[in-house]
mmCIF file of C-alpha atoms in Angstrom:
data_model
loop_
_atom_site.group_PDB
_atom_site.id
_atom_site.type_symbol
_atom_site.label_atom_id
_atom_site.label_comp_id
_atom_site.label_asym_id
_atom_site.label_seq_id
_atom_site.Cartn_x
_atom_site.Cartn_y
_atom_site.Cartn_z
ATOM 1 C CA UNK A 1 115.503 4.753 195.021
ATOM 2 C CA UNK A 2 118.760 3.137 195.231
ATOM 3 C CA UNK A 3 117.107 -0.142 193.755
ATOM 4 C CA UNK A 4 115.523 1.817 191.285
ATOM 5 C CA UNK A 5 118.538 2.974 190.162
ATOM 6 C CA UNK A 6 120.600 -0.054 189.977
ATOM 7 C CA UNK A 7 117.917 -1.682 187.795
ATOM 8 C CA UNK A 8 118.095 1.724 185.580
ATOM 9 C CA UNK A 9 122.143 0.798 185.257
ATOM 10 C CA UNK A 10 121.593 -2.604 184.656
ATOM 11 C CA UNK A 11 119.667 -2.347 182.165
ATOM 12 C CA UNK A 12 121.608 -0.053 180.567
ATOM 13 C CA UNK A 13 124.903 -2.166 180.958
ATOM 14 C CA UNK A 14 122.938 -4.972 179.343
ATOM 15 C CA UNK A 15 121.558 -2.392 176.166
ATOM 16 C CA UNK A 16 125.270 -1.452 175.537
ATOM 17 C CA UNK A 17 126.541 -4.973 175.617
ATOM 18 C CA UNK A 18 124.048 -5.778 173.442
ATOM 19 C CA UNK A 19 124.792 -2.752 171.309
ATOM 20 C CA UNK A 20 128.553 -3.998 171.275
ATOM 21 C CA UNK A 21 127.398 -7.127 170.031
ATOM 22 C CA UNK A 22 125.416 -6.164 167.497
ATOM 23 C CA UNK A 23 128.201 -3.868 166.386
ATOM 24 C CA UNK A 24 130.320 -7.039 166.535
ATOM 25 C CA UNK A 25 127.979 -9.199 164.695
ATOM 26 C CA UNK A 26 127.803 -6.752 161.689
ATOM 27 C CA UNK A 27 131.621 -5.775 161.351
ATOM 28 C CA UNK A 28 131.908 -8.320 158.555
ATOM 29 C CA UNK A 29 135.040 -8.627 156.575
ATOM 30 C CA UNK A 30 133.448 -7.672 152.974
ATOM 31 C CA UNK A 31 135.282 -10.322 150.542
ATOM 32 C CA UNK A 32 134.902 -10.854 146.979
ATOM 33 C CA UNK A 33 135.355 -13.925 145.479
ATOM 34 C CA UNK A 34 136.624 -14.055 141.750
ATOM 35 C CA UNK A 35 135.570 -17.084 139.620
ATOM 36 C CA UNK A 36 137.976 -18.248 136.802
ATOM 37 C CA UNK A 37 134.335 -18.782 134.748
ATOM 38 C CA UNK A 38 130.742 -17.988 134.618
ATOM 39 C CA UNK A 39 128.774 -20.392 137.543
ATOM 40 C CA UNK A 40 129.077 -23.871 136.699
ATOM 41 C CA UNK A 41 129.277 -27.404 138.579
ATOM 42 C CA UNK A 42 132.751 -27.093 140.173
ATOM 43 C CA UNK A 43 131.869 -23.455 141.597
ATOM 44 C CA UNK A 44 129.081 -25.225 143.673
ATOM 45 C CA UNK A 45 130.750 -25.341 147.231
ATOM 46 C CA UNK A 46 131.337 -21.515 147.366
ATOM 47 C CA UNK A 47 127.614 -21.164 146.741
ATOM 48 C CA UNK A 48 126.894 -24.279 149.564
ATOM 49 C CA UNK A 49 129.112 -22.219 152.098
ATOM 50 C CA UNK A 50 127.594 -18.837 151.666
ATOM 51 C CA UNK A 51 124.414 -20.568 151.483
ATOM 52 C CA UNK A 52 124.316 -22.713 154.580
ATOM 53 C CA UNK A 53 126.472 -19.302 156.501
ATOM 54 C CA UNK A 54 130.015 -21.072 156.213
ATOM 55 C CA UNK A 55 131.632 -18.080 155.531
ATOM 56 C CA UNK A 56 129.109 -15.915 157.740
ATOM 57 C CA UNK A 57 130.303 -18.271 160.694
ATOM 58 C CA UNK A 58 133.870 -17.190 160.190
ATOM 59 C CA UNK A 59 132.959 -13.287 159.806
ATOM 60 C CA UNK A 60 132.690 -13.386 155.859
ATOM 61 C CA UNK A 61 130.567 -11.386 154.026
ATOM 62 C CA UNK A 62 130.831 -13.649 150.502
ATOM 63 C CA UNK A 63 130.365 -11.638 147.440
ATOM 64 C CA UNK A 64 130.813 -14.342 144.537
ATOM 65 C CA UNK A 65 131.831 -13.122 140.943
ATOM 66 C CA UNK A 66 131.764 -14.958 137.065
ATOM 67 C CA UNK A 67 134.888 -14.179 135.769
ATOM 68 C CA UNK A 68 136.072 -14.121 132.290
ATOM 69 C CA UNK A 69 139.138 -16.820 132.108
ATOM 70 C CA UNK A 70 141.844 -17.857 135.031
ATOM 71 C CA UNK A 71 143.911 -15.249 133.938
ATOM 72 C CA UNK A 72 141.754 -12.132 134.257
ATOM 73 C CA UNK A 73 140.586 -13.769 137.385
ATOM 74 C CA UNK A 74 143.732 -13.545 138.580
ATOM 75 C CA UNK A 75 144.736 -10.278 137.838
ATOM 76 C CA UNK A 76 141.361 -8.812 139.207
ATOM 77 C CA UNK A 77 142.861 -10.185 142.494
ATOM 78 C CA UNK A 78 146.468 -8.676 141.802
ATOM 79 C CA UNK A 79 145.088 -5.127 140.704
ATOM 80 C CA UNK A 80 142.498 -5.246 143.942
ATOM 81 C CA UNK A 81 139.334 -5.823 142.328
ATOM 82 C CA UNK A 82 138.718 -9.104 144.141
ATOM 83 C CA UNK A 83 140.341 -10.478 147.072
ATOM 84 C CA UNK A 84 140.525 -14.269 146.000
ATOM 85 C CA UNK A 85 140.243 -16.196 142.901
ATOM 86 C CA UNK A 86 139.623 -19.629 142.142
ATOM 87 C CA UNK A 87 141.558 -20.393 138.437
ATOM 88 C CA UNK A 88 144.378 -22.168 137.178
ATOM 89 C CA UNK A 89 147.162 -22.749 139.321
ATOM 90 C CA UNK A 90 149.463 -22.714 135.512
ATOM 91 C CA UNK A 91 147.575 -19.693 134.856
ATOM 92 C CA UNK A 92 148.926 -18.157 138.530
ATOM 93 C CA UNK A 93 152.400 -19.435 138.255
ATOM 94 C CA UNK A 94 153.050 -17.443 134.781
ATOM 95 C CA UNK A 95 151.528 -13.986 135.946
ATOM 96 C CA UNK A 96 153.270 -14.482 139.856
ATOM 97 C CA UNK A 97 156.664 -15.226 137.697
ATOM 98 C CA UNK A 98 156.396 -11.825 135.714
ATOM 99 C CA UNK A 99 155.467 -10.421 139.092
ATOM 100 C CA UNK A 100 152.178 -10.165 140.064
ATOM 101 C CA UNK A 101 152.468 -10.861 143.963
ATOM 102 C CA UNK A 102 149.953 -13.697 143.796
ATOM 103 C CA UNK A 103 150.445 -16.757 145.869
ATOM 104 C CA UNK A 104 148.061 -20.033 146.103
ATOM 105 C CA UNK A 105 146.773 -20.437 149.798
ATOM 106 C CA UNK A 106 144.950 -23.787 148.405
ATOM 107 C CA UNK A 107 143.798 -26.251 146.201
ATOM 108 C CA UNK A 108 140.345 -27.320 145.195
ATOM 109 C CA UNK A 109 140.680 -29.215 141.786
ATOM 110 C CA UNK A 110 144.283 -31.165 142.585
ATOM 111 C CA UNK A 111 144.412 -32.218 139.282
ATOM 112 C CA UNK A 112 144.189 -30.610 136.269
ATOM 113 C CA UNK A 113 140.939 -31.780 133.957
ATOM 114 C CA UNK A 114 142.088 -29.602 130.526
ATOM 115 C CA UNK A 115 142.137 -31.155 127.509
ATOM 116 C CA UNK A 116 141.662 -31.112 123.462
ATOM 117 C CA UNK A 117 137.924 -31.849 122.999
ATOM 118 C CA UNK A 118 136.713 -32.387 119.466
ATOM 119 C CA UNK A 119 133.220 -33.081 117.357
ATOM 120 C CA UNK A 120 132.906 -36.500 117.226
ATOM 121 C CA UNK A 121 132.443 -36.178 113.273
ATOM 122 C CA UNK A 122 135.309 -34.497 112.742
ATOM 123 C CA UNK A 123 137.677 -37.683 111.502
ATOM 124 C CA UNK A 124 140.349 -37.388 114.880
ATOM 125 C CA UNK A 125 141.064 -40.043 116.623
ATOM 126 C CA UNK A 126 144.569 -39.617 117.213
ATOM 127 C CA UNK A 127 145.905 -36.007 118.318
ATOM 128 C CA UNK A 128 148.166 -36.632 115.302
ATOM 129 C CA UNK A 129 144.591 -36.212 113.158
ATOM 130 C CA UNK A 130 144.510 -32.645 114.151
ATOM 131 C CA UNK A 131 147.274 -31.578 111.593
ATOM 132 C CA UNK A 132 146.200 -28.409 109.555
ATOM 133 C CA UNK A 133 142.962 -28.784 111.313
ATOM 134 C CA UNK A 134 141.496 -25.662 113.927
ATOM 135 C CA UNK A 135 140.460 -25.301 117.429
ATOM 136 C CA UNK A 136 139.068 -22.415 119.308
ATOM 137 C CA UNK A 137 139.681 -21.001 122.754
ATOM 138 C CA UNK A 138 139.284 -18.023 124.992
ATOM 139 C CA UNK A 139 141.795 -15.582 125.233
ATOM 140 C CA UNK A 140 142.429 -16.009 128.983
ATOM 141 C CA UNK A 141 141.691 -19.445 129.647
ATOM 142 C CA UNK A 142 144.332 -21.573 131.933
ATOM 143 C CA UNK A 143 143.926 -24.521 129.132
ATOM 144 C CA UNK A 144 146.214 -22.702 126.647
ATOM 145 C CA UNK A 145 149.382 -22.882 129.141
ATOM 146 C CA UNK A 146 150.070 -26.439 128.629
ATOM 147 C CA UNK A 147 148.734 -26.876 124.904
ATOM 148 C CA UNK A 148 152.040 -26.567 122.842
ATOM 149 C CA UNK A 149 153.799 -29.101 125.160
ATOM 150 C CA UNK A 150 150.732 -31.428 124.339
ATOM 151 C CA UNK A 151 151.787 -30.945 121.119
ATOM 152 C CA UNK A 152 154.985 -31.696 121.215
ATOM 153 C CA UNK A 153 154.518 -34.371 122.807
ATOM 154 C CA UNK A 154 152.318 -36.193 120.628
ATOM 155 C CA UNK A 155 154.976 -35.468 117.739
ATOM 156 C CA UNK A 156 153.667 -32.056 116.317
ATOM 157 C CA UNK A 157 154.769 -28.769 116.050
ATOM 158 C CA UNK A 158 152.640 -25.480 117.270
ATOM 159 C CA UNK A 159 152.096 -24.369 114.153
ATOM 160 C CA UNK A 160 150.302 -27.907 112.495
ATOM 161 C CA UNK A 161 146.821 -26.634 114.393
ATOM 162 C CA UNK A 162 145.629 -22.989 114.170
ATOM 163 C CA UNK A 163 144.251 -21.607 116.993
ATOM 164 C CA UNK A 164 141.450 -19.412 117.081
ATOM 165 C CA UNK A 165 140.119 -17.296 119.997
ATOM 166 C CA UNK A 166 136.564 -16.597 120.228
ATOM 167 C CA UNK A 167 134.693 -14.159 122.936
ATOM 168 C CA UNK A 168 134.234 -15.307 126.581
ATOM 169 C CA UNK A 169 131.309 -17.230 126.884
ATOM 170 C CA UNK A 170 130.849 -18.275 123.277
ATOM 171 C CA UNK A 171 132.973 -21.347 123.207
ATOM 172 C CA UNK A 172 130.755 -23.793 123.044
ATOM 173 C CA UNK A 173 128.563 -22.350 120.735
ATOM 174 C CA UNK A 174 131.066 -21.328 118.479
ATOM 175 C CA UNK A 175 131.930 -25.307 118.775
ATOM 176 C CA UNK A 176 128.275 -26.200 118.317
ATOM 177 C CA UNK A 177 128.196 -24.041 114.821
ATOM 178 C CA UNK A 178 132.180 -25.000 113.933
ATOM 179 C CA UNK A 179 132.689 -21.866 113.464
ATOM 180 C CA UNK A 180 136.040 -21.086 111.387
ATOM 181 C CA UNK A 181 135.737 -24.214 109.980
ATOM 182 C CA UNK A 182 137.138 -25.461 113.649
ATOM 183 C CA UNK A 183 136.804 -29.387 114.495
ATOM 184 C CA UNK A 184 136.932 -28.568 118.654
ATOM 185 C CA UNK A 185 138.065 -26.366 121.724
ATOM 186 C CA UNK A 186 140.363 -26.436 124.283
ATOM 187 C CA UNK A 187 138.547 -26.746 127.509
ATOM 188 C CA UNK A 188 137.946 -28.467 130.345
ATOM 189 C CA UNK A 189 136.900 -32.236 131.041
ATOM 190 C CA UNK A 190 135.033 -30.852 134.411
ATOM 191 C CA UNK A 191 132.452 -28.615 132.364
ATOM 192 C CA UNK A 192 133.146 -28.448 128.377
ATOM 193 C CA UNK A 193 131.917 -32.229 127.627
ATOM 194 C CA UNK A 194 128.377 -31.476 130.073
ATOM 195 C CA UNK A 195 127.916 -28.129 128.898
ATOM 196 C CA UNK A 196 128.185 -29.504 125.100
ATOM 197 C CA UNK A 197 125.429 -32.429 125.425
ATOM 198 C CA UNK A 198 123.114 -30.160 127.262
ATOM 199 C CA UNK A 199 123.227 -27.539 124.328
ATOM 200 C CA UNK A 200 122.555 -30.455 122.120
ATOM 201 C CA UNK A 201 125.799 -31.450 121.047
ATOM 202 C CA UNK A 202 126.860 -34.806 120.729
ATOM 203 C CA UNK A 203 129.402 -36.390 123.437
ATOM 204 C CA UNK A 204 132.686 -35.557 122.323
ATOM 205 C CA UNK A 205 136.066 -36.923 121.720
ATOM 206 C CA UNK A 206 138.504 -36.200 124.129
ATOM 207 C CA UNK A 207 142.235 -35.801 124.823
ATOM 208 C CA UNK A 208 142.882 -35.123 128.772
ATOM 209 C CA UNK A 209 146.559 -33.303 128.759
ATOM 210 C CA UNK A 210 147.404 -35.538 131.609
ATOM 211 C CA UNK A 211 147.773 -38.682 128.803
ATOM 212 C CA UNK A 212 150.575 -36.891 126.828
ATOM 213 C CA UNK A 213 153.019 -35.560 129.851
ATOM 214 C CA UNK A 214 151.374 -32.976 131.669
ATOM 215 C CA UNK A 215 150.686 -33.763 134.994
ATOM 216 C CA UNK A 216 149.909 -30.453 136.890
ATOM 217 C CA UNK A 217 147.991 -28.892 140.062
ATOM 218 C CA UNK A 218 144.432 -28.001 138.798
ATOM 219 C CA UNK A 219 142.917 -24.883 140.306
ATOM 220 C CA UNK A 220 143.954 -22.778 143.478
ATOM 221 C CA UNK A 221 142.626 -20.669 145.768
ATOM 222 C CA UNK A 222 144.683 -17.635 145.178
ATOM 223 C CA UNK A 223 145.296 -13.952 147.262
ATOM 224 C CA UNK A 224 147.929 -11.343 147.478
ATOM 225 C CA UNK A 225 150.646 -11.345 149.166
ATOM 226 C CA UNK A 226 149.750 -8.098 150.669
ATOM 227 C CA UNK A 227 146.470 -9.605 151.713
ATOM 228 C CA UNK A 228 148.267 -12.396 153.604
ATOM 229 C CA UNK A 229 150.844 -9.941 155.509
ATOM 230 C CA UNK A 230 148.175 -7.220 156.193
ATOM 231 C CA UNK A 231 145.459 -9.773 156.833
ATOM 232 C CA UNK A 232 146.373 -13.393 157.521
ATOM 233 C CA UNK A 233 143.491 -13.807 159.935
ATOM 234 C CA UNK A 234 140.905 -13.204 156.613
ATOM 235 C CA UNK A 235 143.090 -15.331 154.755
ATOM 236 C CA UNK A 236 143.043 -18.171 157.910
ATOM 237 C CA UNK A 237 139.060 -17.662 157.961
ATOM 238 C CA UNK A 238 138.617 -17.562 153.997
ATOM 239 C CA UNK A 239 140.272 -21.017 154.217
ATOM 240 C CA UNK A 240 138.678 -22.611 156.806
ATOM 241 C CA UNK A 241 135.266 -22.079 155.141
ATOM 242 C CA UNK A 242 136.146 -23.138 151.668
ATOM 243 C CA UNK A 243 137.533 -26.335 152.855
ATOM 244 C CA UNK A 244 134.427 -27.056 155.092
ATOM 245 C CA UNK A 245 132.204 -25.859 152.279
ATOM 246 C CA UNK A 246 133.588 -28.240 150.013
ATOM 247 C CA UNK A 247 133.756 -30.898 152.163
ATOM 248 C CA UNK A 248 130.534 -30.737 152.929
ATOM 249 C CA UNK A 249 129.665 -30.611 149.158
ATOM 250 C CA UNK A 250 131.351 -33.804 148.596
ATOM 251 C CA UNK A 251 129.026 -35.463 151.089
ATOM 252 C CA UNK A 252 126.202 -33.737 149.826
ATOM 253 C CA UNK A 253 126.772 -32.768 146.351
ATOM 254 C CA UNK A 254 122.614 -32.509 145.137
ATOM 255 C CA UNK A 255 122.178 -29.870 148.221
ATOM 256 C CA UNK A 256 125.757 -27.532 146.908
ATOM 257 C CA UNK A 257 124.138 -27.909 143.363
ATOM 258 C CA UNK A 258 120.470 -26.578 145.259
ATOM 259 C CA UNK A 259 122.390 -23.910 146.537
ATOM 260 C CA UNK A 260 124.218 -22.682 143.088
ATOM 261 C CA UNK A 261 120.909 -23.034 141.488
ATOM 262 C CA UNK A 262 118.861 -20.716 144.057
ATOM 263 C CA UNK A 263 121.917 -18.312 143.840
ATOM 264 C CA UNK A 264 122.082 -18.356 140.190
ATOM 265 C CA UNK A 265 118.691 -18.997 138.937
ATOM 266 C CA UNK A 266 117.415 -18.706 135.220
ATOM 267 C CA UNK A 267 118.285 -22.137 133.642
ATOM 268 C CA UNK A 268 121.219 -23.532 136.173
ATOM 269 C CA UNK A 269 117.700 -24.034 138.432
ATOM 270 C CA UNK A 270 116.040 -26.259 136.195
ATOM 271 C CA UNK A 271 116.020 -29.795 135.871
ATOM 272 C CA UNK A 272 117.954 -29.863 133.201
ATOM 273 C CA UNK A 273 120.624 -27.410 134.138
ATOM 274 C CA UNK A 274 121.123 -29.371 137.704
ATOM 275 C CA UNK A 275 121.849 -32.348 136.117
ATOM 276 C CA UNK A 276 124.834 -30.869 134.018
ATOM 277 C CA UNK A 277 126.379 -29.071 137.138
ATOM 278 C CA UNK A 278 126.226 -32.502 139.027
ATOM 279 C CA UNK A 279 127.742 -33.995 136.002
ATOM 280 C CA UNK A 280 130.424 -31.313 136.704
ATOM 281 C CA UNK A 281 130.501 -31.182 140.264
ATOM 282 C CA UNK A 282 131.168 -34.794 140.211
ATOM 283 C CA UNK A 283 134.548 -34.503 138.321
ATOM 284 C CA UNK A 284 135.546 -31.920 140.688
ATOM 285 C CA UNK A 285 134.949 -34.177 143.484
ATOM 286 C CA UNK A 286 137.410 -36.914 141.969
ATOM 287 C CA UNK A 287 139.811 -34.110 141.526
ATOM 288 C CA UNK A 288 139.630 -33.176 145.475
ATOM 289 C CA UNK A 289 143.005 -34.946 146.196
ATOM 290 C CA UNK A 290 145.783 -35.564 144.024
ATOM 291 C CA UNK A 291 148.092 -38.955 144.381
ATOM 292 C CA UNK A 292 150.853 -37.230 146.316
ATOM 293 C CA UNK A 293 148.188 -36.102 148.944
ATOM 294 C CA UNK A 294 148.747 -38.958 151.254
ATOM 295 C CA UNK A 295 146.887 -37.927 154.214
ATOM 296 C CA UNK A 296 143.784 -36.446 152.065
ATOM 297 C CA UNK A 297 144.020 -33.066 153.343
ATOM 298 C CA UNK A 298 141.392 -30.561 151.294
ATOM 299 C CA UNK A 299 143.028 -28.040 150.003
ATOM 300 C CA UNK A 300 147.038 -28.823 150.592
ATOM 301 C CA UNK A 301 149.467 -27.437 148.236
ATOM 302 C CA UNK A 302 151.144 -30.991 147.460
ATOM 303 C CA UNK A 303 154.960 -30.167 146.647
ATOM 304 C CA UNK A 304 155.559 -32.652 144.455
ATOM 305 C CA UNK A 305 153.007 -31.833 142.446
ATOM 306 C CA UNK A 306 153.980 -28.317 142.035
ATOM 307 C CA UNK A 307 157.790 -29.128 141.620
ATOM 308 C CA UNK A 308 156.447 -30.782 138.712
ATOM 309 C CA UNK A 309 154.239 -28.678 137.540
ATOM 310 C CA UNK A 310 157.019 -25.990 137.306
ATOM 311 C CA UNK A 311 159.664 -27.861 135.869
ATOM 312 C CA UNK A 312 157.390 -28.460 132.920
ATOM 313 C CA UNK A 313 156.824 -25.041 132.749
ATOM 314 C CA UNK A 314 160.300 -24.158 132.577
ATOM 315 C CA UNK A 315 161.266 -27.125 130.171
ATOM 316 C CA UNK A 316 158.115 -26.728 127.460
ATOM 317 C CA UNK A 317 156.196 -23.192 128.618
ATOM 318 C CA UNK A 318 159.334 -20.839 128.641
ATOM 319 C CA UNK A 319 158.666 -19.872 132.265
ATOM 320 C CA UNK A 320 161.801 -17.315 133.679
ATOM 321 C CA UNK A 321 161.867 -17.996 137.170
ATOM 322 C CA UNK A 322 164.515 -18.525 139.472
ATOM 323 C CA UNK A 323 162.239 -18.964 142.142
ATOM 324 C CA UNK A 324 161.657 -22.282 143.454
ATOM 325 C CA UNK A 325 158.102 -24.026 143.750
ATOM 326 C CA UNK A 326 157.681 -22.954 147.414
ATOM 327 C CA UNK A 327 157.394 -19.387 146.205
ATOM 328 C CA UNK A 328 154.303 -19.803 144.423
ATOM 329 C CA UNK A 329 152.200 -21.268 147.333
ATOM 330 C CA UNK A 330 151.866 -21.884 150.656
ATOM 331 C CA UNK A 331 149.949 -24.220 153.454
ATOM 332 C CA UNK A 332 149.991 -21.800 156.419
ATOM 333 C CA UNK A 333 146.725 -20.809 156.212
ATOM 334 C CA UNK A 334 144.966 -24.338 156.200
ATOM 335 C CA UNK A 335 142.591 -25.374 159.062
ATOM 336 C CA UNK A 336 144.288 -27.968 161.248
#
């Protein structure tokens, strides 16, 4: 009897520890990820690490959302839609200034990509060329920050080009059609020029921001500072799966572009819409580290690149801050 009833216990030591386990193994953290655009190229790592169970491995359950701009990706994480966003770092800095408690806990794109892209047809080959002629944007987009110091820059005032928003997701067809009469967008080098040729468009002309004075940190990971005080241990985990995910996407960039396409489906997993995310994905991937990252470390917060980046905000973006760069970002919650 007595063995009888020590095999009873012990199996019902070993039922409850594997009850506790289980309980363990499905107490996820539930995060939601906030994209500064609809699914394209540079958005492939997320998709690799949920895919391949990067975040799963660090107790993530990844839900990944299109956004509509950097900005409103942004605030959806201020307002607690979303619990990260991946957008302009620019974009950030302006709504953290006004005093949204957003702060960057890393950097995928180091560099910024943004730039004045125009039909090739249109007669510009000098920014100087775009006197009294349009362009079209989005509302929310990151690329607008920086625009009037390109201007003023290349010797014109704000008001020489008229600026035209159009509805999220319709730039590039409203460029396609030149709508309003408008010669090009404002956009990004890591998707506009790819997304263009596959829609038919011609390869464009193009004026990357960082040849007329504005040298900047591309796109950040970005939280809440509530987040990080109530739950730096997410915010530790988050990180250590993004950079691992994108690492591993820079080794194997045609597997993360697999992954997007299973996730996304429809068109993005055809031929034809692989091959313009890789064309993406591969700018991203020369982005990864900017010059002031010495030691190539995925995802730092370089500080020289963001004391620049907000002194030309200050100087040419009217930015009121008395806060210095630090403020905006920090490195605490990188893996080591």
């Amino acid at each position: 009897m007595k063995r009888m009833r020590d095999v009873i216990l012990g199996a019902g030591v070993i039922a409850a520890g594997l009850g506790f386990a289980a309980s363990i193994a499905s107490a996820e953290d539930a995060v939601r990820l906030r994209l500064n655009w609809m699914y394209y190229g540079s958005h492939a790592g997320f998709a690799y690490g949920k895919d391949k169970g990067y975040y799963k491995e660090q107790g993530i359950d990844l839900d990944i959302r299109s956004g509509n701009g950097s900005g409103s990706a942004h605030r959806l994480v201020a307002n607690g839609d979303s619990t990260f966003s991946y957008g302009s770092c620019a974009s950030m800095t302006n709504l953290a200034a006004q005093g949204a408690p957003l702060v960057s806990v890393g950097v995928i794109d180091a560099m910024g990509t943004e730039a004045i892209i125009v039909q090739p047809d249109a007669g510009v080959k000098d920014i100087k060329d775009l006197k009294g002629k349009a362009l079209l944007t989005t509302a929310n987009a990151g690329v607008n920050t920086f625009f009037p110091l390109v201007l003023k820059n290349a010797g014109l005032a704000e008001g020489d080009v008229k600026i035209t928003n159009v509805p999220d997701g319709a730039l590039v067809s409203s460029y396609l059609q030149k709508a309003g009469g408008a010669v090009g967008i404002l956009g990004g080098l890591d998707d506009k020029p790819a997304e263009i040729k596959a829609n038919g468009g011609a390869a464009p002309v193009t004026f990357p921001y960082s040849d007329y004075g504005v040298n900047q940190v591309g796109y950040c990971i970005v939280t809440t500072k509530d987040t990080i005080a109530k739950n730096p241990d997410l915010v530790k985990r988050f990180m250590a799966a993004t950079v691992k995910a994108y690492k591993e996407t820079a080794a194997n960039p045609d597997a993360a572009i697999a992954s997007m396409a299973d996730i996304v489906g429809g068109t993005m997993a055809e031929d034809a819409g692989k091959a313009q995310a890789r064309e993406v994905l591969d700018v991203t991937i020369g982005v990864l580290y900017s010059k002031g990252n010495k030691d190539k470390v995925l995802g730092l917060n370089v500080a020289s690149d963001w004391d620049d980046m907000l002194n030309l905000m200050k100087k040419y973006n009217d930015l009121k801050t008395d806060q210095p760069a630090t403020a905006f970002y920090t490195n605490d919650f990188l893996p080591k």
